[in-house]
Short mmCIF file of C-alpha atoms in Angstrom, two decimals:
data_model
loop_
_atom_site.label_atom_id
_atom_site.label_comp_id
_atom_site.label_asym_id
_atom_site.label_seq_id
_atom_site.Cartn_x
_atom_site.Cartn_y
_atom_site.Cartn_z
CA UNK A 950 24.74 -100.71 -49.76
CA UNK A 951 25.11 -97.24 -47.72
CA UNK A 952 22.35 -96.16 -45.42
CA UNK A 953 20.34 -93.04 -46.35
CA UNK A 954 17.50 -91.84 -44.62
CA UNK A 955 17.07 -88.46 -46.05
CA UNK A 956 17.42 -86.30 -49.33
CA UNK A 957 16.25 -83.76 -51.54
CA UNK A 958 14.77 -84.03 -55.18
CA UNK A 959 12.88 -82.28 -57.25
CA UNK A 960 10.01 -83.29 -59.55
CA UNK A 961 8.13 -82.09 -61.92
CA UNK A 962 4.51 -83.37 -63.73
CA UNK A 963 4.25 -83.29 -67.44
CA UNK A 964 2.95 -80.69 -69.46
CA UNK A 965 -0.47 -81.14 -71.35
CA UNK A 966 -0.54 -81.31 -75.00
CA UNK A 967 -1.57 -78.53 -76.94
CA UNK A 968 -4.89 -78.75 -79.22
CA UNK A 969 -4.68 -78.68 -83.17
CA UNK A 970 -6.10 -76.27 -85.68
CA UNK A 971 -7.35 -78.72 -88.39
CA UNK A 972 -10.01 -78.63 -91.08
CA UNK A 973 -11.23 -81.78 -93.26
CA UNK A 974 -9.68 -81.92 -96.65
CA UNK A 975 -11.52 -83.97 -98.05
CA UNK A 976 -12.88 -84.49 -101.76
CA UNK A 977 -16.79 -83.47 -102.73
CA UNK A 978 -16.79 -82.04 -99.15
CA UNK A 979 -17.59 -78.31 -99.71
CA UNK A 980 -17.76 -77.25 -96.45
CA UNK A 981 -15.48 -79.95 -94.15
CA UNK A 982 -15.62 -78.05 -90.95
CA UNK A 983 -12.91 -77.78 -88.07
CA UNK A 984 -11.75 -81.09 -86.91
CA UNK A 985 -8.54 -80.19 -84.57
CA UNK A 986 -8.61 -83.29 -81.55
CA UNK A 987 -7.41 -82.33 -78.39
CA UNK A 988 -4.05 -82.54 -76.31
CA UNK A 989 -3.31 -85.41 -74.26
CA UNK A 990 -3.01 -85.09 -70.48
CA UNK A 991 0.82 -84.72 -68.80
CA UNK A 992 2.21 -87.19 -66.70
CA UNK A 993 1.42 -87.08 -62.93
CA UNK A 994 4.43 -87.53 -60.13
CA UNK A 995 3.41 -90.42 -57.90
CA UNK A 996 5.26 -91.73 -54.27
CA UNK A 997 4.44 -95.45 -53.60
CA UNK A 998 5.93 -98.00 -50.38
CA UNK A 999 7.05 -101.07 -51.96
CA UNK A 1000 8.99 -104.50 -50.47
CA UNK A 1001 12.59 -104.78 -50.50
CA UNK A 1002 13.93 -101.75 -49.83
CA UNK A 1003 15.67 -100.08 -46.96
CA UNK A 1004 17.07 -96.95 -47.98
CA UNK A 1005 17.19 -94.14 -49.69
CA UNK A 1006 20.39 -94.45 -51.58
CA UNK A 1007 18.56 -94.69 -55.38
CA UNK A 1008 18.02 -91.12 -55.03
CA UNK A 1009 21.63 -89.70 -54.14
CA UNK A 1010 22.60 -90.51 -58.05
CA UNK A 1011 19.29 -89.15 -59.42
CA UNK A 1012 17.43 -86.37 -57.75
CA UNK A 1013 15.78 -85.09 -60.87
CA UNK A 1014 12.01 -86.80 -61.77
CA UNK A 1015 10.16 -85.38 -64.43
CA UNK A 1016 7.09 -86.50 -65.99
CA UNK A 1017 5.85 -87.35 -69.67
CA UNK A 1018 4.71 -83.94 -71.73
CA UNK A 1019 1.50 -84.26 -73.57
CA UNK A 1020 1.20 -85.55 -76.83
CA UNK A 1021 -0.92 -82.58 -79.18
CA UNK A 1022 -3.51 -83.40 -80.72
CA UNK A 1023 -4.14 -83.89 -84.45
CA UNK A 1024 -6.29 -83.61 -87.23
CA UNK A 1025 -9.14 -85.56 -88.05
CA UNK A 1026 -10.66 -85.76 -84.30
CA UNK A 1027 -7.31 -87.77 -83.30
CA UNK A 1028 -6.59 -87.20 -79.80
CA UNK A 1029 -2.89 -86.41 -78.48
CA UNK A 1030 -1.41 -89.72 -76.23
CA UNK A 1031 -1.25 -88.73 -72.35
CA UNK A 1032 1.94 -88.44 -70.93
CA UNK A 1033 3.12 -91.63 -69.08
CA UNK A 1034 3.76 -91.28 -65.10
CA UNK A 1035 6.24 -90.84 -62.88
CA UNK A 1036 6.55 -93.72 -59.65
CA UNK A 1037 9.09 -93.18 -56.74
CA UNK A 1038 9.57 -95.95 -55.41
CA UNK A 1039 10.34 -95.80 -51.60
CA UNK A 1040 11.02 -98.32 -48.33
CA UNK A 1041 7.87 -98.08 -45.87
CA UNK A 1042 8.08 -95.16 -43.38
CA UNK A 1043 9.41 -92.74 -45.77
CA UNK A 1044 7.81 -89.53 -44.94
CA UNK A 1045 7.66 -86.66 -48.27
CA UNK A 1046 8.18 -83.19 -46.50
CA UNK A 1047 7.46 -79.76 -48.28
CA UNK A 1048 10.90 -77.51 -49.15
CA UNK A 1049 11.04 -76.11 -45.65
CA UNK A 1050 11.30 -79.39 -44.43
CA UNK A 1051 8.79 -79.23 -41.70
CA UNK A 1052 5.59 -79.09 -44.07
CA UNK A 1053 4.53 -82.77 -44.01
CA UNK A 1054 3.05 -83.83 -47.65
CA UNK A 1055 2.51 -87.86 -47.13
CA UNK A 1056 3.66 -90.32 -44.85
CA UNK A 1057 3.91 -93.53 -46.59
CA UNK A 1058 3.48 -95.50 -43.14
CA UNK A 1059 2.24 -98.77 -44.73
CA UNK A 1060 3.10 -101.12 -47.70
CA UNK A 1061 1.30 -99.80 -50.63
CA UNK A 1062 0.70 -96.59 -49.84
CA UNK A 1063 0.71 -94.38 -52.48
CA UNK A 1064 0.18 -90.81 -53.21
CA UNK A 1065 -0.05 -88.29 -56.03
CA UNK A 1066 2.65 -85.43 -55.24
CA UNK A 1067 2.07 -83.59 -58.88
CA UNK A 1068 -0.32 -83.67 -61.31
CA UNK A 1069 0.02 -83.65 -64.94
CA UNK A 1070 -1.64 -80.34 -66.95
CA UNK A 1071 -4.37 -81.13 -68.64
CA UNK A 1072 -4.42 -81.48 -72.63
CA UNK A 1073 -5.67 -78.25 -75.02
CA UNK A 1074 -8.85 -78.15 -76.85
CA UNK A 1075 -8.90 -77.79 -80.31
CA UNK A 1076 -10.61 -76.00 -82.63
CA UNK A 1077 -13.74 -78.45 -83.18
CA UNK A 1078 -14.44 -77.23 -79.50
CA UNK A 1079 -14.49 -73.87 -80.48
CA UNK A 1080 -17.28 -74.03 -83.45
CA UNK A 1081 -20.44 -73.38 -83.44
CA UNK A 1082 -23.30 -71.51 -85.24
CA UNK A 1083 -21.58 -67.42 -85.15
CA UNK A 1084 -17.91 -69.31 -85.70
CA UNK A 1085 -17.78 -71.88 -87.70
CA UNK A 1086 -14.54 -71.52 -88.94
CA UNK A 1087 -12.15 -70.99 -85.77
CA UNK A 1088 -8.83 -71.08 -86.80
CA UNK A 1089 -7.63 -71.72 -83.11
CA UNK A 1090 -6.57 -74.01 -80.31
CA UNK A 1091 -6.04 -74.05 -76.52
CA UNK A 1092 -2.30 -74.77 -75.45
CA UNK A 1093 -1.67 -77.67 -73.21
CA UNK A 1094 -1.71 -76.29 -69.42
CA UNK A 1095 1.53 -76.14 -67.43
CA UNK A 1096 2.69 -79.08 -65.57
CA UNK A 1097 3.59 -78.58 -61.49
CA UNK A 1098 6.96 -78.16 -60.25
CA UNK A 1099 8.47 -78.38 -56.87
CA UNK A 1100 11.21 -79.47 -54.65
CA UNK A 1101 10.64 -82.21 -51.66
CA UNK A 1102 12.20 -83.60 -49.05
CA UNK A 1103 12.08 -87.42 -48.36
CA UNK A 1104 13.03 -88.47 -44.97
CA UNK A 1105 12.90 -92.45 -43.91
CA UNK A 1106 11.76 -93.54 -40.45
CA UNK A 1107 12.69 -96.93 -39.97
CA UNK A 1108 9.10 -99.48 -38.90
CA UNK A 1109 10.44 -100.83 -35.85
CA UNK A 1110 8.54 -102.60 -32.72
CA UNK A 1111 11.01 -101.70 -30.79
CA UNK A 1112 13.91 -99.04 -30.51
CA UNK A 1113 17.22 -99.75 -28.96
CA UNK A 1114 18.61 -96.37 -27.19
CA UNK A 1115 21.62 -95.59 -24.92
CA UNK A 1116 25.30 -93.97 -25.30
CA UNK A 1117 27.74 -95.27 -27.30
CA UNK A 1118 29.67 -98.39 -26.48
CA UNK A 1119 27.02 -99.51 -23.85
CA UNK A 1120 26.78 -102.91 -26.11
CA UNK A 1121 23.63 -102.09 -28.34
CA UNK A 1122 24.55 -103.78 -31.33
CA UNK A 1123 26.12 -106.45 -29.58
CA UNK A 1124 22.67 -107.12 -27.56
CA UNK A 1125 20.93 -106.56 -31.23
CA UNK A 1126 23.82 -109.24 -32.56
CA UNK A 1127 22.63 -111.81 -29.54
CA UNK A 1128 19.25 -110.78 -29.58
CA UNK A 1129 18.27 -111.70 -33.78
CA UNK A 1130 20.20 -112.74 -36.58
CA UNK A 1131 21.52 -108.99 -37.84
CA UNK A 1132 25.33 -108.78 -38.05
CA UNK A 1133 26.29 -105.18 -36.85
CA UNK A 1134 29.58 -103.63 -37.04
CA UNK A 1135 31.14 -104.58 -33.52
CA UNK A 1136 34.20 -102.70 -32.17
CA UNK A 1137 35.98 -101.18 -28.54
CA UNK A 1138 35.61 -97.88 -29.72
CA UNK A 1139 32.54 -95.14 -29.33
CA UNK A 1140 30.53 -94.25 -32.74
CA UNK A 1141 31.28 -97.65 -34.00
CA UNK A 1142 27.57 -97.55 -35.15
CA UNK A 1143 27.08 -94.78 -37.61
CA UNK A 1144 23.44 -95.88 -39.37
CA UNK A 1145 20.30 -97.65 -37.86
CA UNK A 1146 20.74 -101.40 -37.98
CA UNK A 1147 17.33 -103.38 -38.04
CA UNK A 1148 16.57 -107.28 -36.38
CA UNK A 1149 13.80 -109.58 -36.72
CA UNK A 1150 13.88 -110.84 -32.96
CA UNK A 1151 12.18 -114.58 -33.16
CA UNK A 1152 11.32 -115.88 -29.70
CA UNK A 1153 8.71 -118.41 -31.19
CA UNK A 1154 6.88 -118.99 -34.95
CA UNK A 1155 4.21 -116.90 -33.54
CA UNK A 1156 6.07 -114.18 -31.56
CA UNK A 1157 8.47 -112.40 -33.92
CA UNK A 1158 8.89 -108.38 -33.60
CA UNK A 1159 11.77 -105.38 -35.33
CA UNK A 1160 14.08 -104.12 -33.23
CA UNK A 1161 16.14 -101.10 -34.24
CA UNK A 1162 19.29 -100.59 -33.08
CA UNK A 1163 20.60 -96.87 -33.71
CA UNK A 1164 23.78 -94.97 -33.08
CA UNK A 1165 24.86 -94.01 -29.38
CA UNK A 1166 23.45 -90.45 -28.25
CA UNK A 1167 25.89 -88.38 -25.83
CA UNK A 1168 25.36 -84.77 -23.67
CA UNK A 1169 24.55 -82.12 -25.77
CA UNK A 1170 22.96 -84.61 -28.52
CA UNK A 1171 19.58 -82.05 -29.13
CA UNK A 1172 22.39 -79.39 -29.55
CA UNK A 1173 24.49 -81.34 -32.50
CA UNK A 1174 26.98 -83.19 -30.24
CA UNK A 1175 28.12 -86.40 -31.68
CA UNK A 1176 26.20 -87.48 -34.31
CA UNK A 1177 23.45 -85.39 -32.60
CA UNK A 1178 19.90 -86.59 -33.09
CA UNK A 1179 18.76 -87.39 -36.69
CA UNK A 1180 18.93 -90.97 -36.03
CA UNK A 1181 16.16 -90.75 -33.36
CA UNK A 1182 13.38 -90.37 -35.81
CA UNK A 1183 13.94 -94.33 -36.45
CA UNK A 1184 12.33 -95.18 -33.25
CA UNK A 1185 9.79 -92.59 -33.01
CA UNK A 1186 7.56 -94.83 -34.67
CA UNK A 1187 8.35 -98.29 -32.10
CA UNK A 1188 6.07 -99.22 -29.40
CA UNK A 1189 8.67 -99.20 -26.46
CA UNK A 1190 12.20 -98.13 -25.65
CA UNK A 1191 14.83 -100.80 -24.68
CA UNK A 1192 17.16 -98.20 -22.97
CA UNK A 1193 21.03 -100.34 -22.21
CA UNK A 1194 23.40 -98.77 -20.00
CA UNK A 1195 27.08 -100.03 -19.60
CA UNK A 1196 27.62 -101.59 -15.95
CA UNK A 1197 31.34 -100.98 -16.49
CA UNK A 1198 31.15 -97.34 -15.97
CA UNK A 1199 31.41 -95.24 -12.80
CA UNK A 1200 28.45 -93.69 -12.76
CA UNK A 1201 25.41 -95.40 -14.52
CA UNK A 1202 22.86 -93.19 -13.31
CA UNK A 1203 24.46 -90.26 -14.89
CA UNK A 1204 24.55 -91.94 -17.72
CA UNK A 1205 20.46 -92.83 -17.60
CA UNK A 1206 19.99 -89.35 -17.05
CA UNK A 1207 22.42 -88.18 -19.70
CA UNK A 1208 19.55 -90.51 -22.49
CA UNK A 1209 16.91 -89.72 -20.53
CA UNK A 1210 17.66 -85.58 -21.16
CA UNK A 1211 18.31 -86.01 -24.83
CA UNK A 1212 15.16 -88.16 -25.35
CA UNK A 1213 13.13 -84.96 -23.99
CA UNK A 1214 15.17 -82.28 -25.35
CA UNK A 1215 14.20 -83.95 -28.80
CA UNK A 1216 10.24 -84.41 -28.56
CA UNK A 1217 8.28 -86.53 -30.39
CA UNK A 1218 6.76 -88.64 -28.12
CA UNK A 1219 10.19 -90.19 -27.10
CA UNK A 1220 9.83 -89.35 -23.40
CA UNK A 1221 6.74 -90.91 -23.07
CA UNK A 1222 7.58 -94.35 -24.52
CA UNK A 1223 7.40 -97.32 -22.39
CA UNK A 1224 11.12 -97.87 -20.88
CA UNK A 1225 12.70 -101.06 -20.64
CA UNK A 1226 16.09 -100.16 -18.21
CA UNK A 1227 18.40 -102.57 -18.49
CA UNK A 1228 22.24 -102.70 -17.18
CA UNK A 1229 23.94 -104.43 -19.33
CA UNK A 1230 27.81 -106.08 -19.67
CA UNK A 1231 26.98 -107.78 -16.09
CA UNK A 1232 29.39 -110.57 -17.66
CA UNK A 1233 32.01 -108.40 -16.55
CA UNK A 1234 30.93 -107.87 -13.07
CA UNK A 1235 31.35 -109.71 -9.66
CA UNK A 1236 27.68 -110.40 -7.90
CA UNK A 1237 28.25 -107.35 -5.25
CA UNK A 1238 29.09 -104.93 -7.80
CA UNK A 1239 25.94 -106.08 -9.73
CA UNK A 1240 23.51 -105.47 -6.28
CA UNK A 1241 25.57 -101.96 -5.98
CA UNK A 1242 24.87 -100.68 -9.67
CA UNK A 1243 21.36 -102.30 -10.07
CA UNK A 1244 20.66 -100.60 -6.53
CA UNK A 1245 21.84 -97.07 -8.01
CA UNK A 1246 19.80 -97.31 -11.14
CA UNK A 1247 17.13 -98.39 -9.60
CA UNK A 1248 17.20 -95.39 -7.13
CA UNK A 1249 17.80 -92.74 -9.83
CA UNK A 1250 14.95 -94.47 -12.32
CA UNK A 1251 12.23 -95.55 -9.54
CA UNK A 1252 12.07 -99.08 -11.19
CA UNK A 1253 14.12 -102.29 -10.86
CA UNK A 1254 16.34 -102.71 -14.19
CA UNK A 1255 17.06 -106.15 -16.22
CA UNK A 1256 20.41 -107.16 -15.58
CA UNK A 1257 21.41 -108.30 -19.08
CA UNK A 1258 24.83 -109.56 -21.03
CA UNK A 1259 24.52 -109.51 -25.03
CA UNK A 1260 28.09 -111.51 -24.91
CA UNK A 1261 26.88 -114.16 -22.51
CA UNK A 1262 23.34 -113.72 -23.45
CA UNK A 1263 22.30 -113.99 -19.52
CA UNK A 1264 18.97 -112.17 -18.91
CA UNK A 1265 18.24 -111.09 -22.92
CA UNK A 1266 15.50 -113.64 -23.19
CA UNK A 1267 13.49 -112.26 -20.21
CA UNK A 1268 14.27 -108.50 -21.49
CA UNK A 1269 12.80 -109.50 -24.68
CA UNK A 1270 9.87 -111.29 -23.47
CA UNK A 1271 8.91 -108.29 -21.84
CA UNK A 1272 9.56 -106.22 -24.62
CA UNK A 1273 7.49 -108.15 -26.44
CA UNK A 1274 4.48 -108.32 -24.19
CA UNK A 1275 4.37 -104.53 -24.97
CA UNK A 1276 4.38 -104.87 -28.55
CA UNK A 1277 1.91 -107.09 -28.31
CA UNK A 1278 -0.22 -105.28 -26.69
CA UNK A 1279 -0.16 -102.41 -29.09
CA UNK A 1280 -0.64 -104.29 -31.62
CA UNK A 1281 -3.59 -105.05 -29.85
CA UNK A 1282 -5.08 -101.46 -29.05
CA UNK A 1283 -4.28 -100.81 -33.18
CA UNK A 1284 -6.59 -104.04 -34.41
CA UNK A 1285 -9.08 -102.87 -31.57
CA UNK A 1286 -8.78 -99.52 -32.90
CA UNK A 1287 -9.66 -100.41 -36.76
CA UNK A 1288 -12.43 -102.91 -35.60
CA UNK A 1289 -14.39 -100.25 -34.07
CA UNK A 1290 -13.70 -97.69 -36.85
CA UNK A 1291 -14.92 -100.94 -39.09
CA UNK A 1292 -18.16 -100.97 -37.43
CA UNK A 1293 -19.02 -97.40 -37.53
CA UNK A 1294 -19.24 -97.31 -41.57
CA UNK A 1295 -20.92 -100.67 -41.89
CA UNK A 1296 -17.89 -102.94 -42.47
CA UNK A 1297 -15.71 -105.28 -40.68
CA UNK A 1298 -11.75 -104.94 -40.05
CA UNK A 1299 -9.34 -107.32 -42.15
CA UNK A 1300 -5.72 -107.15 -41.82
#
């Protein structure tokens, strides 16, 4: 299945039904009387988070949604069916932006979630409505009202704990391979990752947490370079950064720096995530050149970095158990958080 994390569709909500013109026909009944029913209600458009999916792809073969019309009403009081809905289904985190694509609409941040995007016109009167004692005849209806129409944008932002973050080839998905059970593409070459991968990380029954792994960001990223940075939205929404940098290379603090820039030239919060620096591929280095490049990141980052291998898996539990002492305590502030807002209407906070 190919990744896709954003697209454009267009929806529309049914149109109501229209009302009928309809007298009673009946035998030994002089004077019957109007008795047109009225139009049944269109179809709303409706965005819901469901289980089991990951992408976006269902909506690259079918970006046109339209809801049920109306059915009109009839004689004899009978009143026209309502149209039936429309339900996009969508993978948690899937955010439904305006045409502009900056207008936000709904973010579907939660299983469940669900949100009306259009609603269905309502259904016409008919004529019974419209008697009374000066017109007791009428020998007209209302039309059903006019559906909505529009055009949105759905973009997906990965739920991850935490968000893996570097340039490319500094080992990411091989630290995500050694780190949970996901099977990323693995190769000597930069841009080898080209979509967000996503790992369950289980370091006990009770201590499990999502890990994102998402392609390699390089100078000028904020400007387009590379694959520039669309992917980043997938870890705007993690608790804490694990930021890799290749030991192999010359310069590793020009490297930090080189993330470091992009993460604030794109916003969102990025920058101010906690950082987890970690030098990584120390499998392939001799103990003094470990002390030399831990030294230099450490001077250019003012804190002392894990020194991790995702091929030997030396150091990965300790970077994880950190990592996950952060998540934890997020998770934390969030149930705090609810409890309190809990208690100010009355009730109590369930999960």
């Amino acid at each position: 299945m190919k990744f896709l994390d954003q697209c454009k569709i267009y929806i529309r909500s049914g149109n109501g039904g229209g009302g009928a013109v309809s007298f009673r026909r009946e035998k030994y009944i002089e004077y019957g009387g109007p008795d047109g029913g009225d139009g049944g209600k269109g179809g709303d458009v409706w965005i819901e988070a469901v289980d089991g999916l990951n992408t976006l792809i269902d909506y690259r073969y079918q970006q046109h949604f339209r809801a049920e019309t109306g059915g009109h009403g009839m004689g004899k009081n009978r009143h026209g069916a309502n149209g039936a809905d429309v339900v996009l289904k969508v993978p948690v985190g899937t955010q439904v932006l305006d045409e502009d694509k900056e207008t936000l609409i709904a973010d579907l941040d939660h299983l469940g979630a669900r949100v009306r995007l259009a609603k269905g016109g309502n259904g016409g009167f008919g004529n019974t409505h419209f008697k009374g004692p000066v017109n007791q005849a009428p020998k007209f209806a209302n039309p059903g009202q006019e559906g909505e129409e529009r055009a949105i944008w759905l973009r997906l932002k990965l739920i991850a704990d935490v968000g893996l973050v570097g340039l490319p080839n500094a080992g990411k998905s091989t630290f995500l391979a050694a780190a949970s059970a996901a099977k990323p593409k693995i190769a000597d070459y930069p841009f080898t990752t080209l979509a967000p991968n996503l790992g369950v990380v289980d370091l006990s029954p009770s201590e499990r947490f999502v890990i994102a792994d998402i392609p390699g960001l390089i100078e000028g990223a904020s400007e387009g370079a590379g694959l520039g940075t669309r992917f980043l939205g997938h870890v705007e929404r993690s608790a804490s950064l694990i930021h890799l940098v290749d030991g192999t290379q010359e310069d590793v603090a020009g490297a930090w720096r080189t993330v470091r820039n992009e993460l604030d030239a794109y916003g969102e919060g990025l920058a101010d995530k906690t950082e987890f620096l970690a030098l990584n591929k120390i499998d392939a280095l001799d103990p003094e050149t470990r002390r030399a490049k831990s030294a230099e990141l450490e001077a250019a980052a003012g804190r002392k970095p894990f020194l991790v291998s995702g091929v030997s898996g030396e150091g990965v539990t300790e970077l994880l158990r950190a990592a996950w002492a952060e998540v934890r305590a997020r998770r934390g502030e969030a149930a705090s958080g609810a409890d309190k807002e809990g208690q100010g209407d009355g009730g109590g906070w369930t999960p």
